[in-house]
Short mmCIF file of C-alpha atoms in Angstrom, two decimals:
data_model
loop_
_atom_site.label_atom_id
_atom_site.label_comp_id
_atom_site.label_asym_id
_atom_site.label_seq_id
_atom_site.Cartn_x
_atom_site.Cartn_y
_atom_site.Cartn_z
CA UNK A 17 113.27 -58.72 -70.34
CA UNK A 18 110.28 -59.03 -68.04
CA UNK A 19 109.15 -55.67 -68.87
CA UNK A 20 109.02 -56.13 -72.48
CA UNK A 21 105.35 -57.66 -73.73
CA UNK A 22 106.93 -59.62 -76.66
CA UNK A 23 109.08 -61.74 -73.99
CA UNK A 24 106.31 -62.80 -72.45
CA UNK A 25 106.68 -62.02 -68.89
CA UNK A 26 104.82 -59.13 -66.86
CA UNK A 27 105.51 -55.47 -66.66
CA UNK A 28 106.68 -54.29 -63.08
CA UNK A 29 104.48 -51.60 -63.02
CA UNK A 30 101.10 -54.23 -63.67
CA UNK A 31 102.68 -56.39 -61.18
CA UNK A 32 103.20 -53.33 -58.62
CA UNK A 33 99.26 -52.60 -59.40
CA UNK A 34 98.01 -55.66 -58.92
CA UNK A 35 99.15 -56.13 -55.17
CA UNK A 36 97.92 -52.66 -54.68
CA UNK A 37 94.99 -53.78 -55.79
CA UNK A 38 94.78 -56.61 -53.28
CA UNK A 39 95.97 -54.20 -50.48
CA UNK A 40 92.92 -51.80 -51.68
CA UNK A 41 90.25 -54.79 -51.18
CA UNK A 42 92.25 -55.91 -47.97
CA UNK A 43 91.70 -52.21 -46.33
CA UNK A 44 87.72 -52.33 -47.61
CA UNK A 45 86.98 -54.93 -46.19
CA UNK A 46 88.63 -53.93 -42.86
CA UNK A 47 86.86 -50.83 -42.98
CA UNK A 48 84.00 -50.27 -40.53
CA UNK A 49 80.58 -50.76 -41.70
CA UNK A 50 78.26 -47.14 -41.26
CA UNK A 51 77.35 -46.17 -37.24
CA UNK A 52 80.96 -48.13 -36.19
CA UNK A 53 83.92 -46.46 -35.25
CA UNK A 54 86.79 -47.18 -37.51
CA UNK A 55 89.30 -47.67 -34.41
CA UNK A 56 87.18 -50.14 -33.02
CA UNK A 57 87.77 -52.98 -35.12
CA UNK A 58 91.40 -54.66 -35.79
CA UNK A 59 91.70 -54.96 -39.47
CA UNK A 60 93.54 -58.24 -38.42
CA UNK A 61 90.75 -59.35 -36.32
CA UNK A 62 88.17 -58.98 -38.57
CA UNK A 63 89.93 -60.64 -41.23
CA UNK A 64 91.03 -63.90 -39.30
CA UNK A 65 86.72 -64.02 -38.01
CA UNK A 66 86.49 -63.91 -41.85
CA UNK A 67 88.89 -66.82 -42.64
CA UNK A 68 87.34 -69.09 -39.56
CA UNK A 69 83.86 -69.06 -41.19
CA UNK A 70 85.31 -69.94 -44.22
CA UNK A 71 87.19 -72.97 -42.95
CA UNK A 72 84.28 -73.83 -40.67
CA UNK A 73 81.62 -73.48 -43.41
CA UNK A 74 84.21 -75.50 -46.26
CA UNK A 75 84.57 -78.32 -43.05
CA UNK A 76 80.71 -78.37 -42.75
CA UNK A 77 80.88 -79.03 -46.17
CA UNK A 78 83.25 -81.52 -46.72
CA UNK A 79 81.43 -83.46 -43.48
CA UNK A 80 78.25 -83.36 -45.76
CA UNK A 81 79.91 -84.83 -48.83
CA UNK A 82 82.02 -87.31 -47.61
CA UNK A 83 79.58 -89.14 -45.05
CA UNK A 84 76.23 -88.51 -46.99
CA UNK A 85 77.23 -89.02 -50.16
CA UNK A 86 78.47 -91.54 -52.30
CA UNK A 87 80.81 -90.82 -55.41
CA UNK A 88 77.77 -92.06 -57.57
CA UNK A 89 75.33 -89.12 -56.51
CA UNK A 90 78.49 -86.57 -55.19
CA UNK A 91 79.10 -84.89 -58.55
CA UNK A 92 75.13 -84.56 -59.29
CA UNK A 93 74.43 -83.36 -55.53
CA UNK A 94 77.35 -81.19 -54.25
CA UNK A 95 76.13 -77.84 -54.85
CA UNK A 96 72.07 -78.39 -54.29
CA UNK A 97 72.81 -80.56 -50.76
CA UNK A 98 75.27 -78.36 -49.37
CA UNK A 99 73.49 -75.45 -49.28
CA UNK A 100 71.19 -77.12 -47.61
CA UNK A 101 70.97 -76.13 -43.56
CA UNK A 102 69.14 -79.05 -41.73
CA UNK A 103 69.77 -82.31 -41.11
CA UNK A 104 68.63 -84.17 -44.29
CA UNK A 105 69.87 -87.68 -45.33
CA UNK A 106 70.45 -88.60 -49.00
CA UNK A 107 69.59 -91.92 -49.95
CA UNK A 108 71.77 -94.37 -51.13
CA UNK A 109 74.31 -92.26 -49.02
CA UNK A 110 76.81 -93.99 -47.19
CA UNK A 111 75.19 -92.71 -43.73
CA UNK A 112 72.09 -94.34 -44.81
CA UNK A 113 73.55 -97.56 -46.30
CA UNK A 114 75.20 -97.81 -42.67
CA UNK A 115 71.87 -96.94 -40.66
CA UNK A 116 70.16 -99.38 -42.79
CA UNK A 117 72.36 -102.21 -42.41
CA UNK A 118 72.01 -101.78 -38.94
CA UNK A 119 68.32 -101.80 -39.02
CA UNK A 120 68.44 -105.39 -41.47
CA UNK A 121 70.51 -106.84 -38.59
CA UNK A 122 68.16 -106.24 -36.06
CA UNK A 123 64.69 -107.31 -38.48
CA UNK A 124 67.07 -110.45 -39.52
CA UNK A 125 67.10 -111.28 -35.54
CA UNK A 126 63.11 -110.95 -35.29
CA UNK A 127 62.69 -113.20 -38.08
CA UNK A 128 65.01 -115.97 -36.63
CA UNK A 129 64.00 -115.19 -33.15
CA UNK A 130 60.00 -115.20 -33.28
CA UNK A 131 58.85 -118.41 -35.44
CA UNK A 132 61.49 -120.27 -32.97
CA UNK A 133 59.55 -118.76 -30.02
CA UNK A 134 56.19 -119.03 -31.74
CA UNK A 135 56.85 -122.80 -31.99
CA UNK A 136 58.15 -123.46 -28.39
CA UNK A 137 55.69 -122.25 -26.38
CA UNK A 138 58.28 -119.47 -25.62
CA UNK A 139 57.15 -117.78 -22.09
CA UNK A 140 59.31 -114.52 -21.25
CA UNK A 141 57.30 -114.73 -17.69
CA UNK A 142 59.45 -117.74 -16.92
CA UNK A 143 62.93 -118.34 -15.79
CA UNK A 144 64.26 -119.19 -18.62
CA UNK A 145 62.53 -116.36 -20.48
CA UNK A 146 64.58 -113.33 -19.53
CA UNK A 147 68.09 -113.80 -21.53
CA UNK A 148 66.03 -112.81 -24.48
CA UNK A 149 64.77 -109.10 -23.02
CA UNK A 150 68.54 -107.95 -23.45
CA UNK A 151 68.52 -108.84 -27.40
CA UNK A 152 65.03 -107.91 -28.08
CA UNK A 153 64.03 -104.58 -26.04
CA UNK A 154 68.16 -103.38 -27.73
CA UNK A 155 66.53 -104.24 -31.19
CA UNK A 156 62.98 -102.45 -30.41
CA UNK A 157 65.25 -99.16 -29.63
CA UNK A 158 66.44 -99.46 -32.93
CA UNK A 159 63.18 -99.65 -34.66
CA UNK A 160 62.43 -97.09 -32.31
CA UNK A 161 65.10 -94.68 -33.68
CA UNK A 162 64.59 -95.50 -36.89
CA UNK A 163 61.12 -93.63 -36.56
CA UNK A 164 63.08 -90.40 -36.07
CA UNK A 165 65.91 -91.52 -39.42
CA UNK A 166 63.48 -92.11 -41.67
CA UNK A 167 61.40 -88.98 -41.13
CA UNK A 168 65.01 -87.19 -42.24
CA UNK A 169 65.08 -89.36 -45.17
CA UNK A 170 65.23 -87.44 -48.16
CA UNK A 171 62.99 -89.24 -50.63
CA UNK A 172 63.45 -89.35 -55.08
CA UNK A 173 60.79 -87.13 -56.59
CA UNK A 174 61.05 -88.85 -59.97
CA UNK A 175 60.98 -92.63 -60.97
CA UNK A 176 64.25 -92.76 -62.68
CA UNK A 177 66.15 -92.04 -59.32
CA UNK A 178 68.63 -90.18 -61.06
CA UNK A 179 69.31 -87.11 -58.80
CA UNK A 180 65.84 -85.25 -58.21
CA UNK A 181 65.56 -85.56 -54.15
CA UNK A 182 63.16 -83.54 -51.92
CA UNK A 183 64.90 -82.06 -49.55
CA UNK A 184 62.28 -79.86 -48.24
CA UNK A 185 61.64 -81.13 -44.28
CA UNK A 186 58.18 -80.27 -44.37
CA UNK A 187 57.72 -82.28 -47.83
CA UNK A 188 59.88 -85.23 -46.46
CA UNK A 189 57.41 -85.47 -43.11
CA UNK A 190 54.66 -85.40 -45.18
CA UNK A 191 56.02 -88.26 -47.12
CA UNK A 192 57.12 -90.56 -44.65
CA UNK A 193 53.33 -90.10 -42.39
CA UNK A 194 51.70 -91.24 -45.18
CA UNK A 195 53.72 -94.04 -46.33
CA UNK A 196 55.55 -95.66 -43.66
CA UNK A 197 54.83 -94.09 -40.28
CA UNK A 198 52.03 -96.54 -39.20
CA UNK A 199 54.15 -99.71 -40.28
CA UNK A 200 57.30 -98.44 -38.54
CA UNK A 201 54.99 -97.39 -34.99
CA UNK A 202 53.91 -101.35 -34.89
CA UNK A 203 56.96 -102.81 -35.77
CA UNK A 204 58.59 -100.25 -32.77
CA UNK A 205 56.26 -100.80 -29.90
CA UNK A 206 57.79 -103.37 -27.84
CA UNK A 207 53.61 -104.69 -26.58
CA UNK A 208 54.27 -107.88 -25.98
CA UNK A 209 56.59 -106.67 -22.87
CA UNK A 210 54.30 -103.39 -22.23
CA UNK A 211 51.04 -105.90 -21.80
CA UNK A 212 52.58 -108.07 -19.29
CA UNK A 213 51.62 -106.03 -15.79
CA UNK A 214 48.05 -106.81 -17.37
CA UNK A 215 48.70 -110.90 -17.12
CA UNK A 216 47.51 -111.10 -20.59
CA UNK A 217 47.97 -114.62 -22.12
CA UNK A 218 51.43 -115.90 -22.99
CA UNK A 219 50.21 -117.19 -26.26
CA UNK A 220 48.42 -114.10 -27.10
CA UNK A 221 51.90 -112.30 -26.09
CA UNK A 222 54.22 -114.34 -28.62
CA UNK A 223 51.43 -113.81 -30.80
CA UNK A 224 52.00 -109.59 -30.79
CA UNK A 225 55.40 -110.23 -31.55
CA UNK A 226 54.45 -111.05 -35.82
CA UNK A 227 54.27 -107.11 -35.85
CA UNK A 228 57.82 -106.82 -36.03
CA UNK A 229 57.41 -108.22 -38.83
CA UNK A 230 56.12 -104.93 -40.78
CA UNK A 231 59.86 -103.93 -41.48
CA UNK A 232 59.44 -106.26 -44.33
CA UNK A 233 59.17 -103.20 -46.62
CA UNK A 234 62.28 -102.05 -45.70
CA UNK A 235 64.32 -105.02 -45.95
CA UNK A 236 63.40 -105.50 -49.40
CA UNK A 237 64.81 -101.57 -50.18
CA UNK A 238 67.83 -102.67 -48.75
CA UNK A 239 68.08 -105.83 -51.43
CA UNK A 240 67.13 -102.99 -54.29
CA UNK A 241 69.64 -100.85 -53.16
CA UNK A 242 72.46 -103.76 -52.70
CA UNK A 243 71.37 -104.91 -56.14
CA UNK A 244 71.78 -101.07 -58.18
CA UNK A 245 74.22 -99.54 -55.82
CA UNK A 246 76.82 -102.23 -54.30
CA UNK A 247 79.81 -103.41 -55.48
CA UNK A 248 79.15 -107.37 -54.85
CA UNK A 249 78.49 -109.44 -57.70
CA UNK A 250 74.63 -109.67 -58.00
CA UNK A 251 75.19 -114.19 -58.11
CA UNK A 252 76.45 -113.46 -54.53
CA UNK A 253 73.85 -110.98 -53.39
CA UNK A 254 70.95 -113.86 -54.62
CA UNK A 255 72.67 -116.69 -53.22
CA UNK A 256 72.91 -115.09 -49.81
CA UNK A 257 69.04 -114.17 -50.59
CA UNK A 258 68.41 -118.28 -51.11
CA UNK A 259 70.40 -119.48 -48.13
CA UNK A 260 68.42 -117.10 -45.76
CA UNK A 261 64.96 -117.83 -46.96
CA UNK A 262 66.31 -121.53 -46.64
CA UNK A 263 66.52 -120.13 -42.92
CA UNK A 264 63.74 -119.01 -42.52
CA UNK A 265 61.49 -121.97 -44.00
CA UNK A 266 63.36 -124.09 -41.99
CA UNK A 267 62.45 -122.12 -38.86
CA UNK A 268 58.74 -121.97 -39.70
#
């Protein structure tokens, strides 16, 4: 019998209360707040407005997680980064393992690109010189925007790297001036195609181009990170390290 205790079911009559109970908090929150008039808002109305900012705030949410955040740091950082309202990247995120492979790509073209040019006599005010502006001014834009990424960066507060991130914008600018803004500016600045109209040397012009150069930094965070973070076995990862300073020394 489910209206005997012993049995183990539920009594009708605490069943019957508890969906009046669930009616009661349905009508409150339907009801008008004070200086409204309580035939001016659908009950219905008000509740589905209350179920679309749900689902819109839970798909904000699960945007957050699942593109800037990796299962590693997801369980640590669910609850502090989602209640957090600007744009922030998490490092070691998959957002910024993507943005910084893109920005290796383009530093790994530099430093293939400029010894070979360095070593030829390489004149962009020739004929032959202009395939080159395509490649290179597309690869400047990306330092360029990588000004703007990295001053979103969140950055680890301690030195374990566990899950302590500032997240603070503010905090994160102040960061980033001091540490990397000056080095990122001169590896941007395309000035060895801004200094032409001033029929500056060609030699001094390839010369300008070592700047791009100061992304080394970065690169080298992207090694650490493949190293802790990836997947790829670490004989792989140092080989690949080998075969393109073999590259380079060769280009040099």
């Amino acid at each position: 019998d489910s209206s005997n205790p012993k049995s183990g079911g539920f009594k009708r009559q605490d069943t019957t209360q508890m969906y009046k109970n669930k009616l009661h908090q349905t009508e409150d929150f339907s009801k008008p707040t004070s200086h409204q008039d309580s035939e001016s808002i659908d009950p219905i109305e008000s509740w589905r407005q209350y179920e679309d900012q749900t689902c819109l705030t839970a798909f904000i949410r699960w945007v957050k997680l699942k593109l800037f955040l990796t299962n590693e740091v997801a369980w640590n950082l669910t609850e502090e980064f989602s209640q957090v309202k600007h744009f922030v990247i998490i490092p070691f995120s998959k957002l910024y393992n993507l943005w910084t492979s893109i920005v290796v790509v383009s530093f790994l073209y530099f430093v293939m690109i400029v010894p070979y040019q360095l070593a030829l006599d390489y004149d962009i005010l020739e004929e032959g010189g202009w395939p080159h502006f395509i490649p290179d001014i597309t690869c400047s834009c990306v330092f360029v925007l990588d000004i703007w990424v990295r001053s979103k960066i969140a950055f680890v507060v301690n030195a374990r790297g566990e899950s302590d991130f500032q997240t603070c914008i503010d905090q994160i600018h102040t960061y980033y001036v001091n540490n990397l803004l000056l080095w990122d500016i001169l590896a941007a600045i395309p000035l060895d195609y801004l200094l032409i109209p001033f029929n500056l040397q060609p030699a001094l012009l390839r010369t300008l181009r070592v700047l791009k150069f100061c992304k080394t930094r970065m690169f080298f965070q992207f090694i650490t990170i493949l190293r802790k973070h990836s997947q790829l076995p670490k004989s792989l990862i140092t080989f690949s390290l080998f075969f393109l300073l073999f590259i380079i020394i060769g280009h040099f």
